Amino acid sequence: MMKKSSCLFLSVTVCSVLLSACVSNAVGNALSGYKKNGAQIKKSASAHDPMLALTGETDVILVGDFFPTALKMYEILQMQNPDHLGLAYMTGSLNVMYANAFVQGPAESLGVNEFDQQNAEFERAKLHYLRGRDLELRFLDGRHKGFSAAMLSGDEEQIAAAVAAMDKNDVDAAYWCGAGWLAAFSLDILNPDLIANLGAPLAILNRAAEINPDYNNGAIWDVLFNFYMAAPGDFGGDPERGMQCYEEELRVSGGKTPGPYVTYATAVCIPQGDEQGFDEALDKALAINPDDVPATRLMTTIAQNKARYLKAHKGDYFVQW
């Protein structure tokens, strides 16, 4: 019986691989929204978004348990068809999303007596951030020859020339590339390789914001706001530029996403010792109804969970007299 079961499993596996090889381009197109050459597939207004099953969910634990399976499925498809730029983009974005929502986020709530575990989780998050960054660079390389080499060169002129060639088809990949890159740096700010190329993700994100300033309810502005407010001046920090990004994010989101308020509470109020502003920002984040924007229910719920955690641990950030 064991031998028959093993043979059946092997046969099914072989058939699945062969079938995947035949339809991988079609599957890649359908699952990524991009063609093999990186051209975005236009969707009709009535087309259903399969990702809504994840992004529209409010049960964070359910999505968190499923996410590794989805991530590995995309990685398998991407490895079967490594030249499909759409699969590179999608797999990269899922790595960054997973690192942020389900690795770094939970690790930040660990107590001081769990430092070793927290540090290990931060290393895991950094691994996925950089894996995602590299896949997005592969996408951008496929559309603009020599792009990643320019980004990793540390040469400002090469970087500027490369990002100038970006267009609207590159914004998705640019967002996830820059977000993953800067997130990895935030977890390892003394890493010489990340420091040496810090201008690249900033150039990518600023160019993406220039092409599509309203992208994803202000997501690009949120990443830039957080960086400019948190980074030391020697590394590119710029509070004035950060507040400009914050205002842009509020304009784009229309106040319907909690991200700007949570970032404001952590990036502005905590460093300035502004306890009242901290409370007001988090209250605004918690007042948002996740159902107002169904496509972002998951990220709204995650951001609001973080807001609740911050409120519950306010004493860790402000001196209580």
GROMACS .gro file of N, CA, C and O in nm, residues 92-93 95-105 108 119 121-134 174-191 194-195 197-198 200-202 205 219-220 222-228 230-231 306:
model
  268
   92GLY      N    1   0.805   3.903  -0.501
   92GLY     CA    2   0.877   4.003  -0.423
   92GLY      C    3   0.786   4.079  -0.329
   92GLY      O    4   0.819   4.100  -0.212
   93SER      N    5   0.670   4.120  -0.380
   93SER     CA    6   0.577   4.197  -0.296
   93SER      C    7   0.527   4.114  -0.179
   93SER      O    8   0.512   4.165  -0.068
   95ASN      N    9   0.689   3.873  -0.027
   95ASN     CA   10   0.796   3.862   0.071
   95ASN      C   11   0.801   3.985   0.162
   95ASN      O   12   0.814   3.973   0.284
   96VAL      N   13   0.789   4.102   0.102
   96VAL     CA   14   0.793   4.226   0.181
   96VAL      C   15   0.669   4.235   0.271
   96VAL      O   16   0.679   4.272   0.389
   97MET      N   17   0.554   4.202   0.216
   97MET     CA   18   0.429   4.206   0.293
   97MET      C   19   0.436   4.111   0.412
   97MET      O   20   0.398   4.146   0.524
   98TYR      N   21   0.483   3.990   0.385
   98TYR     CA   22   0.494   3.890   0.491
   98TYR      C   23   0.589   3.937   0.601
   98TYR      O   24   0.558   3.927   0.721
   99ALA      N   25   0.704   3.989   0.563
   99ALA     CA   26   0.802   4.036   0.660
   99ALA      C   27   0.745   4.145   0.750
   99ALA      O   28   0.765   4.145   0.872
  100ASN      N   29   0.672   4.237   0.690
  100ASN     CA   30   0.620   4.352   0.765
  100ASN      C   31   0.503   4.314   0.855
  100ASN      O   32   0.502   4.347   0.974
  101ALA      N   33   0.405   4.246   0.798
  101ALA     CA   34   0.280   4.220   0.871
  101ALA      C   35   0.289   4.103   0.966
  101ALA      O   36   0.227   4.104   1.074
  102PHE      N   37   0.368   4.000   0.930
  102PHE     CA   38   0.361   3.876   1.007
  102PHE      C   39   0.493   3.832   1.070
  102PHE      O   40   0.498   3.730   1.135
  103VAL      N   41   0.599   3.912   1.052
  103VAL     CA   42   0.725   3.880   1.118
  103VAL      C   43   0.769   3.999   1.205
  103VAL      O   44   0.772   3.989   1.327
  104GLN      N   45   0.800   4.112   1.142
  104GLN     CA   46   0.845   4.228   1.219
  104GLN      C   47   0.736   4.280   1.312
  104GLN      O   48   0.763   4.309   1.429
  105GLY      N   49   0.615   4.293   1.260
  105GLY     CA   50   0.506   4.347   1.341
  105GLY      C   51   0.487   4.273   1.471
  105GLY      O   52   0.493   4.333   1.580
  108GLU      N   53   0.777   4.314   1.726
  108GLU     CA   54   0.788   4.442   1.796
  108GLU      C   55   0.712   4.443   1.928
  108GLU      O   56   0.740   4.525   2.015
  119ASN      N   57   1.515   3.949   1.831
  119ASN     CA   58   1.625   3.972   1.738
  119ASN      C   59   1.626   3.868   1.626
  119ASN      O   60   1.652   3.901   1.509
  121GLU      N   61   1.364   3.715   1.507
  121GLU     CA   62   1.253   3.747   1.418
  121GLU      C   63   1.286   3.867   1.330
  121GLU      O   64   1.248   3.872   1.213
  122PHE      N   65   1.357   3.963   1.386
  122PHE     CA   66   1.399   4.078   1.305
  122PHE      C   67   1.493   4.033   1.193
  122PHE      O   68   1.489   4.086   1.082
  123GLU      N   69   1.579   3.937   1.222
  123GLU     CA   70   1.668   3.883   1.119
  123GLU      C   71   1.587   3.813   1.010
  123GLU      O   72   1.619   3.824   0.891
  124ARG      N   73   1.484   3.740   1.051
  124ARG     CA   74   1.396   3.676   0.953
  124ARG      C   75   1.327   3.781   0.867
  124ARG      O   76   1.317   3.767   0.745
  125ALA      N   77   1.280   3.885   0.930
  125ALA     CA   78   1.213   3.992   0.856
  125ALA      C   79   1.309   4.054   0.755
  125ALA      O   80   1.273   4.075   0.639
  126LYS      N   81   1.431   4.082   0.799
  126LYS     CA   82   1.529   4.142   0.708
  126LYS      C   83   1.557   4.051   0.589
  126LYS      O   84   1.568   4.098   0.475
  127LEU      N   85   1.566   3.922   0.616
  127LEU     CA   86   1.589   3.826   0.507
  127LEU      C   87   1.480   3.837   0.400
  127LEU      O   88   1.508   3.842   0.281
  128HIS      N   89   1.353   3.842   0.444
  128HIS     CA   90   1.243   3.849   0.348
  128HIS      C   91   1.234   3.987   0.283
  128HIS      O   92   1.197   3.997   0.165
  129TYR      N   93   1.267   4.092   0.357
  129TYR     CA   94   1.269   4.225   0.296
  129TYR      C   95   1.368   4.229   0.180
  129TYR      O   96   1.338   4.280   0.072
  130LEU      N   97   1.488   4.177   0.204
  130LEU     CA   98   1.591   4.181   0.100
  130LEU      C   99   1.562   4.084  -0.013
  130LEU      O  100   1.593   4.112  -0.129
  131ARG      N  101   1.501   3.972   0.020
  131ARG     CA  102   1.460   3.878  -0.085
  131ARG      C  103   1.355   3.945  -0.175
  131ARG      O  104   1.361   3.933  -0.297
  132GLY      N  105   1.262   4.015  -0.112
  132GLY     CA  106   1.161   4.086  -0.190
  132GLY      C  107   1.222   4.197  -0.273
  132GLY      O  108   1.188   4.215  -0.390
  133ARG      N  109   1.315   4.273  -0.213
  133ARG     CA  110   1.383   4.379  -0.286
  133ARG      C  111   1.452   4.325  -0.411
  133ARG      O  112   1.442   4.382  -0.520
  134ASP      N  113   1.523   4.214  -0.394
  134ASP     CA  114   1.599   4.159  -0.506
  134ASP      C  115   1.508   4.111  -0.620
  134ASP      O  116   1.542   4.125  -0.738
  174ALA      N  117   0.841   4.934  -0.788
  174ALA     CA  118   0.922   5.037  -0.722
  174ALA      C  119   0.881   5.054  -0.576
  174ALA      O  120   0.966   5.067  -0.487
  175TYR      N  121   0.750   5.052  -0.552
  175TYR     CA  122   0.702   5.066  -0.414
  175TYR      C  123   0.753   4.953  -0.326
  175TYR      O  124   0.812   4.978  -0.219
  176TRP      N  125   0.734   4.830  -0.369
  176TRP     CA  126   0.774   4.716  -0.286
  176TRP      C  127   0.926   4.706  -0.274
  176TRP      O  128   0.979   4.666  -0.170
  177CYS      N  129   0.996   4.743  -0.381
  177CYS     CA  130   1.142   4.743  -0.377
  177CYS      C  131   1.193   4.843  -0.273
  177CYS      O  132   1.272   4.810  -0.185
  178GLY      N  133   1.146   4.967  -0.284
  178GLY     CA  134   1.189   5.070  -0.191
  178GLY      C  135   1.147   5.044  -0.049
  178GLY      O  136   1.224   5.065   0.046
  179ALA      N  137   1.022   4.997  -0.031
  179ALA     CA  138   0.971   4.970   0.103
  179ALA      C  139   1.051   4.859   0.170
  179ALA      O  140   1.089   4.869   0.288
  180GLY      N  141   1.078   4.751   0.095
  180GLY     CA  142   1.156   4.642   0.152
  180GLY      C  143   1.298   4.682   0.184
  180GLY      O  144   1.354   4.645   0.289
  181TRP      N  145   1.357   4.761   0.096
  181TRP     CA  146   1.496   4.806   0.113
  181TRP      C  147   1.510   4.891   0.238
  181TRP      O  148   1.598   4.868   0.322
  182LEU      N  149   1.422   4.990   0.254
  182LEU     CA  150   1.430   5.079   0.370
  182LEU      C  151   1.393   5.006   0.499
  182LEU      O  152   1.448   5.036   0.606
  183ALA      N  153   1.300   4.911   0.490
  183ALA     CA  154   1.263   4.834   0.609
  183ALA      C  155   1.381   4.750   0.656
  183ALA      O  156   1.406   4.737   0.777
  184ALA      N  157   1.454   4.691   0.561
  184ALA     CA  158   1.573   4.613   0.598
  184ALA      C  159   1.675   4.703   0.667
  184ALA      O  160   1.736   4.664   0.768
  185PHE      N  161   1.693   4.823   0.615
  185PHE     CA  162   1.787   4.917   0.676
  185PHE      C  163   1.743   4.953   0.818
  185PHE      O  164   1.826   4.962   0.910
  186SER      N  165   1.613   4.972   0.838
  186SER     CA  166   1.563   5.010   0.971
  186SER      C  167   1.593   4.904   1.076
  186SER      O  168   1.601   4.934   1.195
  187LEU      N  169   1.608   4.779   1.032
  187LEU     CA  170   1.637   4.669   1.124
  187LEU      C  171   1.787   4.644   1.141
  187LEU      O  172   1.827   4.566   1.227
  188ASP      N  173   1.868   4.711   1.059
  188ASP     CA  174   2.012   4.689   1.064
  188ASP      C  175   2.084   4.816   1.018
  188ASP      O  176   2.149   4.820   0.914
  189ILE      N  177   2.070   4.922   1.098
  189ILE     CA  178   2.115   5.055   1.055
  189ILE      C  179   2.267   5.070   1.048
  189ILE      O  180   2.316   5.170   0.997
  190LEU      N  181   2.340   4.972   1.099
  190LEU     CA  182   2.486   4.979   1.092
  190LEU      C  183   2.543   4.889   0.983
  190LEU      O  184   2.666   4.874   0.972
  191ASN      N  185   2.455   4.831   0.903
  191ASN     CA  186   2.500   4.744   0.794
  191ASN      C  187   2.567   4.829   0.686
  191ASN      O  188   2.501   4.912   0.624
  194LEU      N  189   2.399   4.830   0.331
  194LEU     CA  190   2.273   4.902   0.324
  194LEU      C  191   2.296   5.053   0.332
  194LEU      O  192   2.230   5.131   0.264
  195ILE      N  193   2.390   5.094   0.416
  195ILE     CA  194   2.420   5.237   0.429
  195ILE      C  195   2.476   5.292   0.298
  195ILE      O  196   2.438   5.400   0.252
  197ASN      N  197   2.423   5.216  -0.003
  197ASN     CA  198   2.329   5.228  -0.115
  197ASN      C  199   2.195   5.289  -0.073
  197ASN      O  200   2.095   5.271  -0.141
  198LEU      N  201   2.195   5.363   0.037
  198LEU     CA  202   2.071   5.415   0.091
  198LEU      C  203   2.002   5.515  -0.002
  198LEU      O  204   1.880   5.531   0.001
  200ALA      N  205   1.959   5.483  -0.314
  200ALA     CA  206   1.886   5.414  -0.420
  200ALA      C  207   1.738   5.395  -0.389
  200ALA      O  208   1.652   5.433  -0.470
  201PRO      N  209   1.701   5.336  -0.272
  201PRO     CA  210   1.558   5.321  -0.245
  201PRO      C  211   1.484   5.454  -0.234
  201PRO      O  212   1.367   5.465  -0.273
  202LEU      N  213   1.553   5.556  -0.183
  202LEU     CA  214   1.489   5.688  -0.175
  202LEU      C  215   1.462   5.743  -0.315
  202LEU      O  216   1.354   5.799  -0.341
  205LEU      N  217   1.164   5.545  -0.468
  205LEU     CA  218   1.034   5.581  -0.411
  205LEU      C  219   0.993   5.723  -0.450
  205LEU      O  220   0.875   5.748  -0.480
  219ALA      N  221   0.047   5.501   0.001
  219ALA     CA  222   0.143   5.406   0.058
  219ALA      C  223   0.288   5.451   0.041
  219ALA      O  224   0.371   5.434   0.131
  220ILE      N  225   0.320   5.509  -0.076
  220ILE     CA  226   0.457   5.554  -0.099
  220ILE      C  227   0.492   5.667  -0.002
  220ILE      O  228   0.601   5.668   0.057
  222ASP      N  229   0.375   5.716   0.289
  222ASP     CA  230   0.389   5.666   0.425
  222ASP      C  231   0.531   5.613   0.450
  222ASP      O  232   0.590   5.639   0.555
  223VAL      N  233   0.583   5.539   0.353
  223VAL     CA  234   0.720   5.486   0.368
  223VAL      C  235   0.820   5.601   0.375
  223VAL      O  236   0.911   5.602   0.460
  224LEU      N  237   0.804   5.699   0.286
  224LEU     CA  238   0.897   5.813   0.285
  224LEU      C  239   0.885   5.896   0.413
  224LEU      O  240   0.985   5.940   0.469
  225PHE      N  241   0.763   5.918   0.459
  225PHE     CA  242   0.739   5.992   0.582
  225PHE      C  243   0.811   5.926   0.699
  225PHE      O  244   0.884   5.991   0.774
  226ASN      N  245   0.793   5.797   0.711
  226ASN     CA  246   0.854   5.723   0.820
  226ASN      C  247   1.006   5.732   0.814
  226ASN      O  248   1.074   5.754   0.917
  227PHE      N  249   1.063   5.717   0.695
  227PHE     CA  250   1.209   5.722   0.682
  227PHE      C  251   1.263   5.860   0.715
  227PHE      O  252   1.357   5.874   0.795
  228TYR      N  253   1.209   5.962   0.652
  228TYR     CA  254   1.263   6.097   0.670
  228TYR      C  255   1.254   6.145   0.816
  228TYR      O  256   1.339   6.221   0.862
  230ALA      N  257   1.253   5.931   1.086
  230ALA     CA  258   1.325   5.842   1.178
  230ALA      C  259   1.475   5.838   1.154
  230ALA      O  260   1.552   5.817   1.248
  231ALA      N  261   1.518   5.857   1.029
  231ALA     CA  262   1.660   5.841   0.996
  231ALA      C  263   1.743   5.959   1.046
  231ALA      O  264   1.698   6.074   1.043
  306LYS      N  265  -0.195   4.761   1.593
  306LYS     CA  266  -0.073   4.827   1.639
  306LYS      C  267  -0.107   4.951   1.721
  306LYS      O  268  -0.043   4.979   1.824
   0.00000   0.00000   0.00000
